Structures are given as structure tokens and as C-alpha cells.
Amino acid sequence: MRLQRLCPAFLVALALAAAGCGSSSSSSAGADPAQVMPASSLSYLEGVVRPEGAQKQNVDKLLARFDQAGVSVTGKLRAAIDHGLRSADNTASYERDVAPWLGQRVGVGVTDVAASADAGYIIAAAVTDTSKAKAFIQAQTKGGKAGSYKDTDYVVEDDDTAIGLVGDFLVVARSAAELKQAVDASQGDSLGDADRFRTAIDKLPQERLGAAYFDLKRLSSLIAAQSTAEDRAATGIITKLLGDMPPITAALTVTSDAATIESRFSGALGLFGPLGSGGKSTPLVRDAPEGSFAVLGASGVGASLRQTLKTFAGALGGAALTGQLEQQTGVNLDRDVFSWVGDVAVFARGASLSGLGGAAVISATDEGAARAAIPRLVAAAKRSGAPVQGTSVAGADQAFSVRMSGAPGPVVLAQAGDRVVLALGEDTAAEALKPAKTIDDSGLYGRAKDAIDGLDPSLILDGPRVVSLVDALAGNDPDYRQAKPYLDMLDLVASGSEKDGDELRSLFTVKVK
């Protein structure tokens, strides 16, 4: 068997926790896979494949919802794992050949990324019974080349993939070199022992089913090492920025009706658009018209865009670029955009492609600047050849529209007081300026807020409305019909963030019926 076929099986094993396939494990099952990852690893992903206690109860309750709807997630995952094993050995199965020795946690580390080669990786699965794990290795690696390093035996297949028992872990690595790194790490200087890793990962929820770690500083070093003389000036800006940032981390948790990814990120938040506001949402999300199936919003967008342009474009001749833009179009970005654009939200609604509508809504921080900027933006569009003309929108102080081929209605730019909208159709523009009823009135906003631990949502997807639209677009597509039972379980998707000290804590939740 080629060992590369084992890798998908172990990666799919990360999903076993969400399928309730595990049971209680012995004392060695809690071993930390990060202890066999090199401290210099670029990224690390870990999963609890055998949850216990409250974790297991939540997983079981979540899966029971699918079972009641006639959708067997557990069975399909088991079949997928067995299929991966049997592609190499027709007699292999997860229950007989893997479950008897698999411990509680599985980890995957990316050790290096080279410009002209495959990324190095190490997959480590906790082992509860070393004799059964050895028997599994022997059965799956017949014909491989045996090797030994620091009293650790391993086997290398003809694709260079290596496998062996390293302490309490069955390790599959891209090559013997990576497996030796795992052995060295297990004897000291591992990722699990690194202060940078521990400080970041320990801030995640303790009751988690999975964790992810991405080292931006390490990425900075790799970019610098691979840059050429021609691109060194540009990459220098990126490497300097990344080199000053702590790692990005994330965790997966579940409740009886939802799965949540919590991520943490810190550093120069102001350089990343909406993150410059500290991850805050905007009241514009709450005010999206009732019936919207998707809403996305952020605060302080204008200021964040200005900072982003200053940081990146400025170092690459941004002043010259913005000056050239003004000369050609008459639009001064600072005066006509950044000076008045505050919070921004986008919403979409409709149950069919022909009835699809939506708008971008902007809260102006300077009403006078917004009022003066709109005619200049319209004039620039006319100079570029767009057939823009004045139009009438209920409640608007000024409004312009342009018809686009294939669109169900005109694109409308309108302003009323401190609110500016870019909408599809005059009626939608009027509704965006002053909604009759909102998603807050309908209860959608409140349900989304509850789903993300009381944070103000910056993203909301209404599951049934989204599925209804997709259903109308997909028709009788066979692939969609297979996926539809799972999609029908979707209640809502919500995301929100808050600033926790110098960190941005973000939650992304998928809630099922």
C-alpha cells in the first residue's frame, strides 16, 4: 500500500468527533500531538476524535437532530473512512483495524513550504495500544523500506512517505526527514513546549473539539527566504508586517444545535479593513429590511480603507496612483470617499434570480461631504461611458440610476441625510434608506446574536431563505439533490467579533434546526 492513502484516513478521523464515533479512552489517550511537532512548524491542526463528557453529549445531541431528519452523518463518515482504507486493502476497516488503538487526539503539522516542492507535513495520532498500532503499520506497509532513527523504527514507501511509532503516537510524515523531525521534537524543543504556541493556544476554549494554529512570524521568515532580488522590495513590506504579529488561532466547539469556530487574531488590526474598528459590527446590520436572506456589515470602513491604502499602496507609490486617479476621473479618494464613508452594510433578498435584490448601505460620518461627493462620483461614471441619469427615489435628497444589460433593474445611487445607498432598483433603494420593517423586527437579528454568545452580528444568513433561493437556481441537479437533505437542516449562520485587549475574538456559528 502507498502510505499517502493513509493520510486521508487520518485527516477524515478529525471529523469523527463530529460523528460521535468515539468512546472513552485509556489514560494515554489524552497525549498531546503537538509534542511531536517541530517548534518551527508553520501551522498545526488538531482534533479530538474521541470526545468525552459534556463534549460527547453535545455531539450526540447534534447528530440526533440529523438522524431525526433521516440524514445519517455518522454512517457516511464511517463509509468514507472505510473506503479510503479499502482502496489499498480490501479487508481493512476503521472499526477493526484503527479504532482498537486510536487515542483521543489527532494532530497535523505543516513543517515547511518550499517554492518548488510539496509542503512537509507530520500527522500524529495518539495511540492507546502500541502492539495493535504496530500490527496495523505492518499490515499496511508490506514491501516498504525499513529504517531506524534514535531507537525509533519506521517504514518508507516508494512515494517517500514514512510511518512509525514515535512515543505514544503513530506518525505519518511526508518523508523520513519529517519523521526524524518528529522524533527530535518528542525528545525536546517541540511545538507543544514552545511559549509562542502555548500562549496563543491556551486562550482558546478548553472544551473544544478542534484547534488550529498558524504562525505568521514563521510565514514571514519563509517569504523572506524565498524572495528574489526583483521582488524583495515588495515582500519586505509584507515580511516586516507579518514578523511583528502573533499567531492566528481557532477552535471548534459544538452545542446540541450548533457548531462554532472561535478565532483569535492580534497585531496591527487597523491594516485589515473592517478589523480596524476592533471587529465591531454596525447598527446598519440590525436595520436591514425584513426578508433579507444575507446581511454583512462593518463599522469604520472609510477610516480602515484609508489606513490600508496608506500602509500598502503608500510604500508602492500610492500617492502617485491616487494623483493619477484624480487627474483621470476627477475623484479624490480622500475627499470623495474616505472623508465621509463610515459604517457599511450589504443585504440581499429574493426567492429567485429574477426577483433578486439588495443594496449596499453607507452611514455617512459627514453628511455635507457625502452630499457633495455623490455628483462628482456620478460625473466620473459618465466620463467613463456609463449612461447615468437622474431618477426619483422616495425619501431621497438626490438619486441617480444606470441600467445594466442583464440586470433585473437599474443600479441606483441615492442619498437621504446621513445615509447613502447603492441598490438594485428604485424600490429597493427606498427600502434601504428607510425600511418599513427590519430583521430586528422579525426576530432574525436577535436569534443570530444569541447564537454567537451575545456579540453584535456582522454576518447573518437566514438558512431557509438561502436554501429556497439555491433550490430555485439548482432545479433538479443530481448533486444538489443529494446535498439538499443536509441543507434543509440549516437554520442560520452568524458571525461577530469583539476586541479583547489587543486581540480580535471572532465567532462563526452554523445553527441547525
XYZ file of C-alpha atoms in Angstrom:
513
model
C 0.000 0.000 0.000
C 1.218 3.546 -0.701
C 1.205 5.394 2.615
C -0.200 8.530 1.024
C -3.523 6.663 1.050
C -3.364 6.568 4.832
C -3.247 10.365 5.085
C -6.863 10.990 4.038
C -7.996 8.362 6.536
C -6.262 10.164 9.391
C -7.481 13.555 8.201
C -11.049 12.290 7.987
C -10.549 10.953 11.509
C -10.517 14.582 12.626
C -14.210 14.611 11.752
C -15.018 11.527 13.799
C -15.647 13.652 16.861
C -18.451 15.373 14.995
C -19.814 11.978 14.048
C -19.912 10.561 17.559
C -17.785 7.568 16.576
C -15.598 7.661 19.657
C -15.846 6.165 23.109
C -13.973 6.640 26.373
C -10.243 6.113 26.113
C -7.437 4.996 28.387
C -5.029 7.204 30.312
C -2.630 7.645 27.382
C -5.423 8.758 25.020
C -5.057 12.391 26.108
C -1.496 12.633 24.799
C -0.778 15.950 23.034
C 0.157 15.541 19.329
C 1.905 18.946 19.439
C 4.650 17.189 21.414
C 5.875 15.512 18.212
C 5.646 18.618 16.017
C 8.791 20.724 15.444
C 8.753 24.074 17.225
C 9.295 25.729 13.823
C 6.048 24.341 12.346
C 4.236 26.819 10.107
C 0.768 25.612 11.067
C -0.924 22.991 13.205
C -4.407 21.455 13.195
C -5.723 19.221 15.955
C -8.939 17.328 16.553
C -10.482 15.359 19.413
C -11.557 12.170 17.677
C -12.972 10.584 20.810
C -14.875 13.187 22.820
C -15.905 12.531 26.395
C -18.271 14.003 28.987
C -20.167 17.165 28.006
C -18.407 17.242 24.615
C -19.710 13.808 23.713
C -23.208 14.642 24.956
C -23.353 17.742 22.752
C -22.078 15.807 19.743
C -24.638 13.058 20.287
C -27.490 15.578 20.609
C -26.379 17.435 17.495
C -26.218 14.234 15.477
C -29.597 13.142 16.783
C -31.136 16.136 15.001
C -29.801 14.833 11.696
C -30.893 11.278 12.476
C -34.437 12.500 13.170
C -34.396 14.195 9.767
C -33.261 10.964 8.128
C -29.708 12.167 7.429
C -27.010 9.794 8.726
C -23.800 11.804 9.086
C -22.182 9.085 11.188
C -22.798 6.358 8.638
C -21.495 8.396 5.730
C -18.266 9.312 7.548
C -17.669 5.712 8.553
C -18.198 4.637 4.941
C -15.792 7.326 3.678
C -13.033 6.194 6.056
C -13.511 2.533 5.203
C -13.442 3.376 1.507
C -10.101 5.152 1.968
C -8.628 2.179 3.773
C -10.010 -0.392 1.362
C -8.641 1.393 -1.684
C -5.396 -0.202 -0.620
C -6.564 -3.255 1.314
C -9.984 -4.751 0.596
C -10.180 -6.255 4.073
C -9.342 -3.146 6.136
C -11.936 -1.282 8.183
C -11.912 1.514 10.731
C -13.748 -0.442 13.435
C -11.464 -3.477 13.267
C -8.080 -2.024 12.265
C -7.966 1.562 13.584
C -10.453 2.006 16.450
C -8.737 -0.553 18.760
C -5.584 1.588 19.015
C -6.654 5.143 18.140
C -6.462 7.552 21.090
C -8.308 10.754 21.809
C -6.427 13.322 19.705
C -5.012 13.590 16.178
C -2.761 16.428 15.005
C -1.449 17.605 11.630
C 1.508 19.938 11.320
C 2.918 21.706 8.251
C 6.654 21.834 8.815
C 7.832 23.744 5.744
C 6.661 25.221 2.455
C 9.134 25.346 -0.406
C 8.657 27.152 -3.715
C 9.310 24.077 -5.874
C 8.362 21.126 -3.659
C 5.452 19.677 -1.737
C 4.924 21.028 1.747
C 6.395 18.959 4.528
C 3.833 17.533 6.937
C 3.547 15.367 10.022
C 0.346 13.575 11.057
C 0.308 12.236 14.603
C -2.455 10.062 16.063
C -2.462 9.261 19.781
C -2.117 5.525 20.412
C -3.720 3.589 23.279
C -2.361 0.162 22.316
C 1.119 0.144 20.750
C 1.059 -3.557 19.845
C -2.136 -3.148 17.801
C -0.778 0.034 16.208
C 2.392 -1.851 15.180
C 0.265 -4.615 13.668
C -1.644 -2.002 11.681
C 1.600 -0.494 10.359
C 2.945 -3.900 9.374
C -0.262 -4.817 7.560
C -0.349 -1.559 5.602
C 3.350 -1.221 4.677
C 4.301 -4.567 3.202
C 7.190 -4.074 0.792
C 8.295 -0.775 2.303
C 11.894 0.051 3.194
C 12.641 -0.267 6.912
C 14.690 2.341 8.742
C 15.606 3.377 12.273
C 16.444 6.691 13.950
C 17.254 7.163 17.641
C 15.703 3.797 18.527
C 12.527 4.595 16.540
C 11.714 2.129 13.774
C 9.882 3.364 10.689
C 8.974 2.311 7.145
C 9.363 4.345 3.946
C 7.221 3.602 0.902
C 8.181 4.212 -2.725
C 6.459 7.612 -2.637
C 8.861 8.613 0.202
C 6.049 8.751 2.788
C 7.226 7.461 6.164
C 5.321 5.886 9.066
C 6.374 4.790 12.521
C 5.582 4.804 16.236
C 7.055 7.842 17.979
C 6.389 7.520 21.687
C 2.615 7.376 22.184
C 1.886 8.419 18.601
C 1.507 6.755 15.246
C 3.214 9.231 12.907
C 2.760 9.551 9.147
C 5.175 12.038 7.551
C 5.897 13.387 4.088
C 9.332 11.769 4.177
C 11.818 10.157 6.528
C 13.283 13.619 7.146
C 9.993 14.877 8.602
C 9.549 11.701 10.652
C 13.001 12.270 12.131
C 11.911 15.817 12.991
C 9.003 14.297 14.906
C 11.399 12.046 16.825
C 13.650 15.010 17.676
C 10.640 17.062 18.762
C 9.431 14.273 21.050
C 12.772 14.424 22.839
C 12.703 18.201 23.326
C 12.057 21.551 21.557
C 8.599 20.607 20.318
C 5.786 22.916 19.247
C 3.888 21.840 22.341
C 6.719 23.157 24.533
C 7.112 26.484 22.677
C 5.958 29.530 24.678
C 4.692 31.221 21.492
C 2.406 28.264 20.766
C 1.238 27.677 24.335
C 0.452 31.351 24.973
C -1.699 31.509 21.839
C -3.448 28.146 22.054
C -4.262 28.385 25.780
C -6.563 31.370 25.137
C -8.945 29.168 23.177
C -11.945 27.478 24.835
C -10.871 24.459 26.851
C -13.935 22.386 25.891
C -13.074 22.269 22.194
C -13.256 19.548 19.585
C -10.508 21.008 17.438
C -7.861 23.706 17.327
C -5.841 25.431 14.618
C -2.619 27.456 14.827
C -0.951 29.494 12.094
C 2.400 31.182 12.765
C 2.592 34.470 10.848
C 6.155 35.057 12.040
C 7.239 31.742 10.549
C 5.441 32.609 7.312
C 7.333 35.898 7.250
C 10.634 34.025 7.504
C 9.665 31.673 4.664
C 8.636 34.566 2.401
C 11.912 36.364 3.106
C 13.952 33.227 2.424
C 12.232 32.595 -0.927
C 12.094 36.185 -2.214
C 14.257 37.180 -5.161
C 16.121 40.415 -5.735
C 13.343 41.599 -8.050
C 10.505 41.231 -5.532
C 12.434 41.874 -2.326
C 11.196 45.469 -2.014
C 7.537 44.413 -2.133
C 7.937 41.335 0.069
C 9.899 43.402 2.557
C 6.731 45.280 3.499
C 4.804 42.035 3.999
C 7.535 40.276 5.960
C 8.009 43.256 8.261
C 4.285 43.366 8.957
C 3.857 39.623 9.496
C 7.017 39.330 11.540
C 5.547 41.611 14.200
C 2.275 39.705 14.541
C 1.360 36.933 16.964
C -0.073 33.670 15.592
C -3.665 33.227 14.433
C -5.573 30.555 16.361
C -9.022 28.994 16.112
C -11.126 26.434 17.968
C -14.153 24.297 17.108
C -16.881 23.858 19.710
C -20.363 22.350 19.458
C -23.653 22.581 21.319
C -26.767 20.491 20.878
C -27.842 22.559 17.837
C -24.803 24.468 16.573
C -21.129 24.332 15.654
C -18.922 27.361 16.287
C -15.441 28.350 15.173
C -13.828 30.853 17.526
C -10.731 32.578 16.184
C -8.260 34.946 17.789
C -6.019 37.388 15.992
C -3.989 40.337 17.204
C -1.400 42.781 15.937
C -1.904 45.695 13.565
C -5.657 45.284 13.276
C -6.078 48.641 11.592
C -4.312 47.355 8.482
C -7.064 44.922 7.616
C -10.112 46.884 6.586
C -13.091 46.313 8.914
C -10.789 44.852 11.561
C -9.518 48.368 12.175
C -12.695 49.079 14.123
C -11.794 46.364 16.599
C -14.144 43.922 14.906
C -17.272 45.903 15.788
C -20.419 45.400 13.780
C -22.757 48.240 12.853
C -26.404 49.129 13.585
C -26.886 49.016 9.809
C -26.973 45.202 10.083
C -29.839 45.378 12.583
C -31.676 47.792 10.239
C -31.545 45.561 7.148
C -35.029 45.195 5.623
C -37.192 42.297 6.748
C -36.952 39.412 4.278
C -33.209 39.806 3.706
C -31.545 36.375 3.475
C -27.978 37.685 3.766
C -26.554 40.683 5.625
C -22.921 41.682 6.058
C -21.700 44.829 7.812
C -18.699 46.528 9.403
C -18.007 49.785 11.169
C -15.423 52.440 10.342
C -14.817 51.182 6.815
C -13.707 54.530 5.370
C -11.035 55.057 8.017
C -9.846 51.467 7.647
C -9.584 51.771 3.863
C -7.599 54.985 4.231
C -5.184 53.271 6.647
C -4.829 50.254 4.388
C -4.034 52.431 1.372
C -1.555 54.439 3.404
C 0.237 51.342 4.659
C 0.438 49.262 1.499
C -0.108 51.469 -1.525
C 1.864 54.324 0.019
C 5.026 52.232 0.079
C 4.461 51.259 -3.552
C 3.821 54.734 -4.913
C 0.305 55.175 -3.589
C 0.440 58.970 -3.751
C 1.256 58.851 -7.446
C -1.522 56.314 -8.086
C -4.186 58.348 -6.284
C -2.993 61.503 -8.008
C -3.274 59.825 -11.390
C -6.783 58.609 -10.492
C -7.881 62.154 -9.657
C -6.370 63.522 -12.866
C -8.193 60.954 -14.991
C -11.566 60.850 -13.202
C -11.780 63.950 -11.034
C -12.276 61.740 -7.970
C -10.110 62.455 -4.959
C -10.245 59.335 -2.784
C -9.640 61.153 0.476
C -12.175 63.925 -0.198
C -14.818 61.949 -2.095
C -14.691 58.585 -0.292
C -12.618 58.303 2.862
C -13.738 61.603 4.396
C -17.376 60.582 4.768
C -17.720 56.779 4.461
C -18.398 55.353 7.909
C -20.185 52.080 8.610
C -21.180 49.878 5.673
C -23.680 47.024 5.368
C -24.784 44.915 2.416
C -28.028 42.958 2.257
C -29.610 40.632 -0.318
C -33.147 39.293 -0.629
C -35.380 37.470 -3.086
C -36.547 33.914 -3.708
C -35.497 33.654 -7.371
C -32.861 35.009 -9.716
C -35.364 37.321 -11.407
C -36.576 38.609 -8.053
C -33.124 39.006 -6.534
C -32.466 42.386 -4.991
C -30.214 44.069 -2.498
C -28.202 47.119 -1.594
C -25.057 48.457 -0.007
C -25.921 50.936 2.750
C -23.405 53.523 3.979
C -23.651 55.621 7.107
C -22.027 58.983 6.344
C -19.815 60.473 9.049
C -20.034 63.853 7.275
C -23.399 64.450 5.614
C -22.202 67.537 3.752
C -19.149 65.760 2.352
C -21.347 62.868 1.187
C -23.828 65.227 -0.483
C -21.014 66.981 -2.352
C -19.160 63.799 -3.294
C -22.046 61.980 -4.981
C -22.315 64.336 -8.008
C -18.553 64.076 -8.511
C -18.744 60.262 -8.434
C -21.642 60.362 -10.906
C -19.694 62.697 -13.211
C -16.733 60.322 -13.129
C -19.032 57.423 -14.079
C -20.423 59.437 -17.008
C -16.920 60.233 -18.238
C -16.192 56.514 -18.281
C -19.193 55.975 -20.562
C -21.840 54.829 -18.073
C -25.347 56.073 -19.061
C -26.126 57.610 -15.660
C -29.219 59.740 -15.284
C -31.232 61.330 -12.504
C -34.110 59.349 -11.022
C -36.727 59.562 -8.295
C -36.489 57.529 -5.078
C -38.989 58.003 -2.244
C -37.373 59.853 0.646
C -34.090 60.582 -1.171
C -32.447 64.013 -1.320
C -30.709 63.025 -4.569
C -30.730 59.873 -6.678
C -29.149 58.603 -9.895
C -29.552 55.369 -11.843
C -27.900 53.412 -14.610
C -29.286 50.416 -16.458
C -27.004 47.439 -16.992
C -27.549 44.703 -19.539
C -28.961 41.537 -17.972
C -29.727 43.138 -14.601
C -33.314 42.774 -13.306
C -33.430 46.518 -12.625
C -31.381 49.710 -12.649
C -28.462 50.273 -10.303
C -29.423 53.238 -8.127
C -27.219 55.572 -6.089
C -29.253 57.607 -3.613
C -28.694 59.778 -0.552
C -31.008 60.845 2.244
C -29.469 62.715 5.148
C -26.571 60.712 6.542
C -27.470 57.526 4.684
C -26.239 56.629 1.185
C -27.321 53.515 -0.691
C -26.241 51.712 -3.851
C -29.168 49.466 -4.682
C -30.704 47.310 -7.380
C -33.952 49.103 -8.256
C -35.660 52.272 -7.020
C -37.995 50.414 -4.654
C -35.088 48.587 -3.025
C -33.196 51.878 -2.688
C -36.186 53.455 -0.928
C -36.499 50.449 1.390
C -32.766 50.574 2.164
C -32.956 54.272 3.032
C -35.909 53.765 5.407
C -37.065 50.157 5.964
C -40.711 49.622 6.882
C -39.691 46.573 8.940
C -36.245 45.203 9.726
C -34.626 41.858 10.518
C -34.635 43.058 14.117
C -38.428 43.347 13.978
C -38.704 39.842 12.507
C -36.516 38.316 15.240
C -33.731 37.148 12.908
C -31.215 39.593 14.336
C -31.915 38.527 17.915
C -31.596 34.833 17.094
C -28.273 35.479 15.344
C -26.988 37.470 18.328
C -27.934 34.681 20.728
C -26.132 32.150 18.522
C -22.795 33.993 18.856
C -22.666 34.461 22.590
C -24.367 37.862 22.609
C -21.970 39.551 20.179
C -23.425 42.004 17.659
C -23.608 40.062 14.371
C -21.621 41.335 11.410
C -22.798 38.457 9.180
C -26.227 36.818 9.118
C -27.535 34.187 6.711
C -31.164 33.094 7.030
C -30.897 29.357 6.339
C -34.378 28.558 4.974
C -34.386 31.624 2.693
C -30.904 30.830 1.366
C -31.860 27.203 0.703
C -35.061 28.328 -1.010
C -33.079 30.528 -3.397
C -30.486 27.820 -4.078
C -33.298 25.337 -4.636
C -34.834 27.590 -7.287
C -31.484 28.022 -9.026
C -30.332 24.384 -8.854
C -33.539 22.797 -10.090
C -33.126 19.033 -10.490
C -29.333 18.975 -10.443
C -28.491 15.487 -9.060
C -25.543 16.656 -6.950
C -27.683 19.321 -5.323
C -30.475 16.856 -4.647
C -28.021 14.674 -2.728
C -26.921 17.656 -0.647
C -30.419 19.063 -0.089
C -31.333 16.955 2.983
C -28.314 18.438 4.762
C -29.048 21.978 3.572
C -32.639 21.675 4.758
C -31.250 21.313 8.287
C -29.721 24.808 8.150
C -31.338 27.335 10.495
C -28.929 30.261 10.336
C -25.297 31.290 10.013
C -23.979 34.155 12.129
C -20.624 35.772 12.763
C -19.453 38.568 15.023
C -16.327 39.927 16.667
C -15.167 41.872 19.675
C -11.879 43.377 20.714
C -10.440 41.600 23.747
C -7.445 43.686 24.792
C -5.193 43.777 21.737
C -6.842 40.677 20.280
C -9.773 40.278 17.951
C -12.059 37.459 19.114
C -14.394 36.283 16.360
C -17.179 33.710 16.396
C -18.614 31.973 13.332
C -21.621 29.786 14.097
C -23.721 27.416 11.995
C -27.008 26.599 13.698
C -29.265 23.727 12.624
C -32.971 23.121 13.117
